[in-house]
PDB file of C-alpha atoms in Angstrom:
ATOM      1  CA  MET A1426    -130.467  41.500  97.921  1.00 64.00           C
ATOM      2  CA  LYS A1427    -129.084  43.167  94.789  1.00 73.00           C
ATOM      3  CA  ALA A1428    -125.541  41.982  95.606  1.00 78.00           C
ATOM      4  CA  ARG A1429    -126.815  38.393  96.043  1.00 75.00           C
ATOM      5  CA  LEU A1430    -128.520  38.628  92.566  1.00 77.00           C
ATOM      6  CA  GLU A1431    -125.317  40.027  90.994  1.00 79.00           C
ATOM      7  CA  GLU A1432    -123.292  37.305  92.694  1.00 76.00           C
ATOM      8  CA  ALA A1433    -125.720  34.484  91.468  1.00 74.00           C
ATOM      9  CA  LEU A1434    -125.576  35.838  87.892  1.00 83.00           C
ATOM     10  CA  GLN A1435    -121.738  36.503  87.744  1.00 84.00           C
ATOM     11  CA  PHE A1436    -120.844  33.029  86.577  1.00 85.00           C
ATOM     12  CA  HIS A1437    -123.370  32.934  83.895  1.00 87.00           C
ATOM     13  CA  GLN A1438    -122.641  36.471  82.717  1.00 87.00           C
ATOM     14  CA  SER A1439    -118.975  35.656  82.477  1.00 87.00           C
ATOM     15  CA  ALA A1440    -119.782  32.321  80.631  1.00 90.00           C
ATOM     16  CA  LEU A1441    -122.205  34.073  78.122  1.00 91.00           C
ATOM     17  CA  ASN A1442    -119.629  36.705  77.259  1.00 90.00           C
ATOM     18  CA  LEU A1443    -116.918  34.214  76.657  1.00 92.00           C
ATOM     19  CA  GLN A1444    -119.203  31.846  74.651  1.00 94.00           C
ATOM     20  CA  ALA A1445    -120.323  34.883  72.522  1.00 93.00           C
ATOM     21  CA  ARG A1446    -116.679  35.871  71.870  1.00 93.00           C
ATOM     22  CA  ARG A1447    -115.721  32.294  71.067  1.00 94.00           C
ATOM     23  CA  GLN A1448    -118.685  31.927  68.668  1.00 95.00           C
ATOM     24  CA  GLU A1449    -117.432  35.086  66.864  1.00 95.00           C
ATOM     25  CA  MET A1450    -113.995  33.616  66.663  1.00 95.00           C
ATOM     26  CA  LEU A1451    -115.323  30.220  65.313  1.00 96.00           C
ATOM     27  CA  ALA A1452    -117.365  31.956  62.771  1.00 96.00           C
ATOM     28  CA  SER A1453    -114.310  33.880  61.730  1.00 96.00           C
ATOM     29  CA  ASN A1454    -112.442  30.677  61.273  1.00 95.00           C
ATOM     30  CA  ILE A1455    -115.214  29.245  58.969  1.00 96.00           C
ATOM     31  CA  ALA A1456    -115.483  32.452  57.059  1.00 97.00           C
ATOM     32  CA  ASN A1457    -111.707  32.296  56.334  1.00 95.00           C
ATOM     33  CA  ALA A1458    -111.600  28.525  55.469  1.00 93.00           C
ATOM     34  CA  ASP A1459    -110.363  29.366  51.958  1.00 93.00           C
ATOM     35  CA  THR A1460    -108.025  32.230  52.907  1.00 94.00           C
ATOM     36  CA  PRO A1461    -104.426  31.333  52.162  1.00 95.00           C
ATOM     37  CA  ASN A1462    -102.245  31.327  55.211  1.00 93.00           C
ATOM     38  CA  TYR A1463    -105.090  31.888  57.665  1.00 94.00           C
ATOM     39  CA  LYS A1464    -104.428  30.469  61.124  1.00 94.00           C
ATOM     40  CA  ALA A1465    -107.462  29.068  62.996  1.00 94.00           C
ATOM     41  CA  ARG A1466    -107.775  30.502  66.537  1.00 94.00           C
ATOM     42  CA  ASP A1467    -109.772  29.350  69.592  1.00 94.00           C
ATOM     43  CA  ILE A1468    -110.000  30.460  73.245  1.00 92.00           C
ATOM     44  CA  ASP A1469    -108.893  28.291  76.200  1.00 90.00           C
ATOM     45  CA  PHE A1470    -112.447  28.614  77.553  1.00 89.00           C
ATOM     46  CA  ARG A1471    -111.788  27.026  80.917  1.00 88.00           C
ATOM     47  CA  SER A1472    -108.806  29.172  81.830  1.00 88.00           C
ATOM     48  CA  ALA A1473    -110.468  32.247  80.551  1.00 88.00           C
ATOM     49  CA  LEU A1474    -113.632  31.648  82.631  1.00 86.00           C
ATOM     50  CA  ALA A1475    -111.542  30.746  85.733  1.00 85.00           C
ATOM     51  CA  ALA A1476    -109.630  34.010  85.362  1.00 85.00           C
ATOM     52  CA  GLN A1477    -112.894  35.912  84.916  1.00 80.00           C
ATOM     53  CA  LEU A1478    -114.457  34.453  88.029  1.00 81.00           C
ATOM     54  CA  GLY A1479    -111.300  35.207  90.061  1.00 78.00           C
ATOM     55  CA  ARG A1480    -111.942  38.792  89.438  1.00 59.00           C
ATOM     56  CA  PRO A1481    -115.410  39.360  90.620  1.00 45.00           C
ATOM     57  CA  GLY A1482    -116.987  42.619  89.573  1.00 44.00           C
ATOM     58  CA  GLU A1483    -115.069  42.973  86.406  1.00 48.00           C
ATOM     59  CA  GLY A1484    -116.797  42.475  83.165  1.00 49.00           C
ATOM     60  CA  MET A1485    -115.180  41.413  79.826  1.00 53.00           C
ATOM     61  CA  ALA A1486    -112.417  43.940  79.132  1.00 56.00           C
ATOM     62  CA  LEU A1487    -111.026  45.024  75.814  1.00 60.00           C
ATOM     63  CA  ALA A1488    -107.398  44.492  75.031  1.00 66.00           C
ATOM     64  CA  GLN A1489    -105.336  47.586  74.590  1.00 68.00           C
ATOM     65  CA  THR A1490    -102.998  46.581  71.734  1.00 75.00           C
ATOM     66  CA  SER A1491    -101.837  49.983  70.702  1.00 76.00           C
ATOM     67  CA  ALA A1492    -100.629  53.136  72.482  1.00 75.00           C
ATOM     68  CA  GLY A1493    -103.233  55.104  70.458  1.00 77.00           C
ATOM     69  CA  HIS A1494    -106.140  53.037  71.933  1.00 71.00           C
ATOM     70  CA  LEU A1495    -108.398  54.448  74.710  1.00 63.00           C
ATOM     71  CA  PRO A1496    -107.573  53.085  78.141  1.00 59.00           C
ATOM     72  CA  THR A1497    -109.551  50.028  79.141  1.00 54.00           C
ATOM     73  CA  GLY A1498    -109.383  50.704  82.861  1.00 46.00           C
ATOM     74  CA  GLY A1499    -106.452  48.530  83.357  1.00 41.00           C
ATOM     75  CA  ALA A1500    -108.446  45.311  83.343  1.00 41.00           C
ATOM     76  CA  GLN A1501    -106.960  42.509  81.200  1.00 47.00           C
ATOM     77  CA  GLY A1502    -109.396  40.844  78.926  1.00 67.00           C
ATOM     78  CA  PHE A1503    -109.457  37.220  77.794  1.00 75.00           C
ATOM     79  CA  GLU A1504    -107.172  37.938  74.860  1.00 79.00           C
ATOM     80  CA  GLY A1505    -104.360  36.351  76.618  1.00 84.00           C
ATOM     81  CA  TYR A1506    -106.285  32.994  76.336  1.00 89.00           C
ATOM     82  CA  VAL A1507    -106.735  33.106  72.610  1.00 91.00           C
ATOM     83  CA  GLY A1508    -104.361  30.664  70.776  1.00 92.00           C
ATOM     84  CA  TYR A1509    -103.944  29.072  67.407  1.00 93.00           C
ATOM     85  CA  ARG A1510    -105.196  25.657  66.922  1.00 88.00           C
ATOM     86  CA  GLN A1511    -102.947  22.756  66.381  1.00 85.00           C
ATOM     87  CA  GLU A1512    -102.859  21.831  62.690  1.00 83.00           C
ATOM     88  CA  LEU A1513    -104.292  18.368  62.018  1.00 82.00           C
ATOM     89  CA  GLN A1514    -103.591  18.124  58.354  1.00 81.00           C
ATOM     90  CA  SER A1515    -101.317  20.288  56.353  1.00 79.00           C
ATOM     91  CA  SER A1516    -102.710  22.295  53.515  1.00 86.00           C
ATOM     92  CA  ALA A1517    -100.818  23.536  50.538  1.00 89.00           C
ATOM     93  CA  ASP A1518    -101.835  27.199  51.142  1.00 91.00           C
ATOM     94  CA  GLY A1519    -100.893  27.278  54.834  1.00 90.00           C
ATOM     95  CA  ASN A1520    -104.433  27.578  56.039  1.00 91.00           C
ATOM     96  CA  THR A1521    -105.055  25.639  59.198  1.00 92.00           C
ATOM     97  CA  VAL A1522    -108.819  25.649  59.307  1.00 93.00           C
ATOM     98  CA  ASN A1523    -110.333  22.143  59.508  1.00 93.00           C
ATOM     99  CA  MET A1524    -114.105  22.558  58.726  1.00 94.00           C
ATOM    100  CA  ASP A1525    -115.066  19.452  60.614  1.00 94.00           C
ATOM    101  CA  VAL A1526    -113.412  20.733  63.778  1.00 94.00           C
ATOM    102  CA  GLU A1527    -114.698  24.250  63.261  1.00 95.00           C
ATOM    103  CA  ARG A1528    -118.324  23.052  62.677  1.00 96.00           C
ATOM    104  CA  ALA A1529    -118.261  20.659  65.895  1.00 96.00           C
ATOM    105  CA  ALA A1530    -116.878  23.395  67.992  1.00 95.00           C
ATOM    106  CA  PHE A1531    -119.368  25.974  66.697  1.00 97.00           C
ATOM    107  CA  ALA A1532    -122.285  23.604  67.351  1.00 97.00           C
ATOM    108  CA  GLU A1533    -120.959  22.678  70.900  1.00 96.00           C
ATOM    109  CA  ASN A1534    -120.457  26.282  71.753  1.00 96.00           C
ATOM    110  CA  ALA A1535    -123.941  27.222  70.477  1.00 96.00           C
ATOM    111  CA  LEU A1536    -125.408  24.473  72.691  1.00 97.00           C
ATOM    112  CA  HIS A1537    -123.437  25.706  75.778  1.00 94.00           C
ATOM    113  CA  TYR A1538    -124.670  29.242  75.004  1.00 95.00           C
ATOM    114  CA  GLU A1539    -128.245  28.043  74.903  1.00 95.00           C
ATOM    115  CA  ALA A1540    -127.848  26.100  78.110  1.00 94.00           C
ATOM    116  CA  SER A1541    -126.441  29.159  79.892  1.00 92.00           C
ATOM    117  CA  LEU A1542    -129.482  31.191  78.795  1.00 93.00           C
ATOM    118  CA  THR A1543    -131.787  28.498  80.132  1.00 95.00           C
ATOM    119  CA  PHE A1544    -129.946  28.497  83.452  1.00 91.00           C
ATOM    120  CA  ILE A1545    -130.305  32.257  83.706  1.00 91.00           C
ATOM    121  CA  ASN A1546    -133.965  32.134  82.940  1.00 93.00           C
ATOM    122  CA  GLY A1547    -134.508  29.445  85.463  1.00 92.00           C
ATOM    123  CA  LEU A1548    -132.662  31.417  88.142  1.00 88.00           C
ATOM    124  CA  LEU A1549    -134.414  34.673  87.406  1.00 89.00           C
ATOM    125  CA  SER A1550    -137.865  32.765  87.380  1.00 91.00           C
ATOM    126  CA  GLY A1551    -136.895  31.232  90.796  1.00 88.00           C
ATOM    127  CA  MET A1552    -136.042  34.644  92.115  1.00 85.00           C
ATOM    128  CA  ARG A1553    -139.177  36.200  90.891  1.00 89.00           C
ATOM    129  CA  THR A1554    -141.203  33.423  92.616  1.00 92.00           C
ATOM    130  CA  ALA A1555    -139.304  34.016  95.850  1.00 87.00           C
ATOM    131  CA  ILE A1556    -139.888  37.718  95.679  1.00 87.00           C
ATOM    132  CA  THR A1557    -143.620  37.505  94.809  1.00 92.00           C
ATOM    133  CA  GLY A1558    -144.338  34.507  97.083  1.00 88.00           C
ATOM    134  CA  GLY A1559    -145.354  32.442  94.146  1.00 75.00           C
ATOM    135  CA  GLN A1560    -148.290  34.563  93.245  1.00 73.00           C
TER     136      GLN A1560
END
């Protein structure tokens, strides 16, 4: 029973972790909109989620970027799926943040995050009903 519950929640857990990380990255882009030479970054969400689901049982891992960092258990995180946005319009200071793009991506990601929470609540509610027999 526990394994089935974990299996059912694996997709949503992975999606929530990725969406939370993407939201932080988009917020960082917005916060640095006026920072000279700042390069906007984003996650290839589809590829990162597929990679996470291809490795069941592993949560989001940290990237070990220095030999001085503690070991992360050998699991590769999603940092390999982070890239820089294509510049739509050049700016004089080298900043690649486009506020319209960042705001739209931030709102879209927040909507997906909220939808994932709603799906999880529905799944747990259904399981609770199945366990208690609807009482």
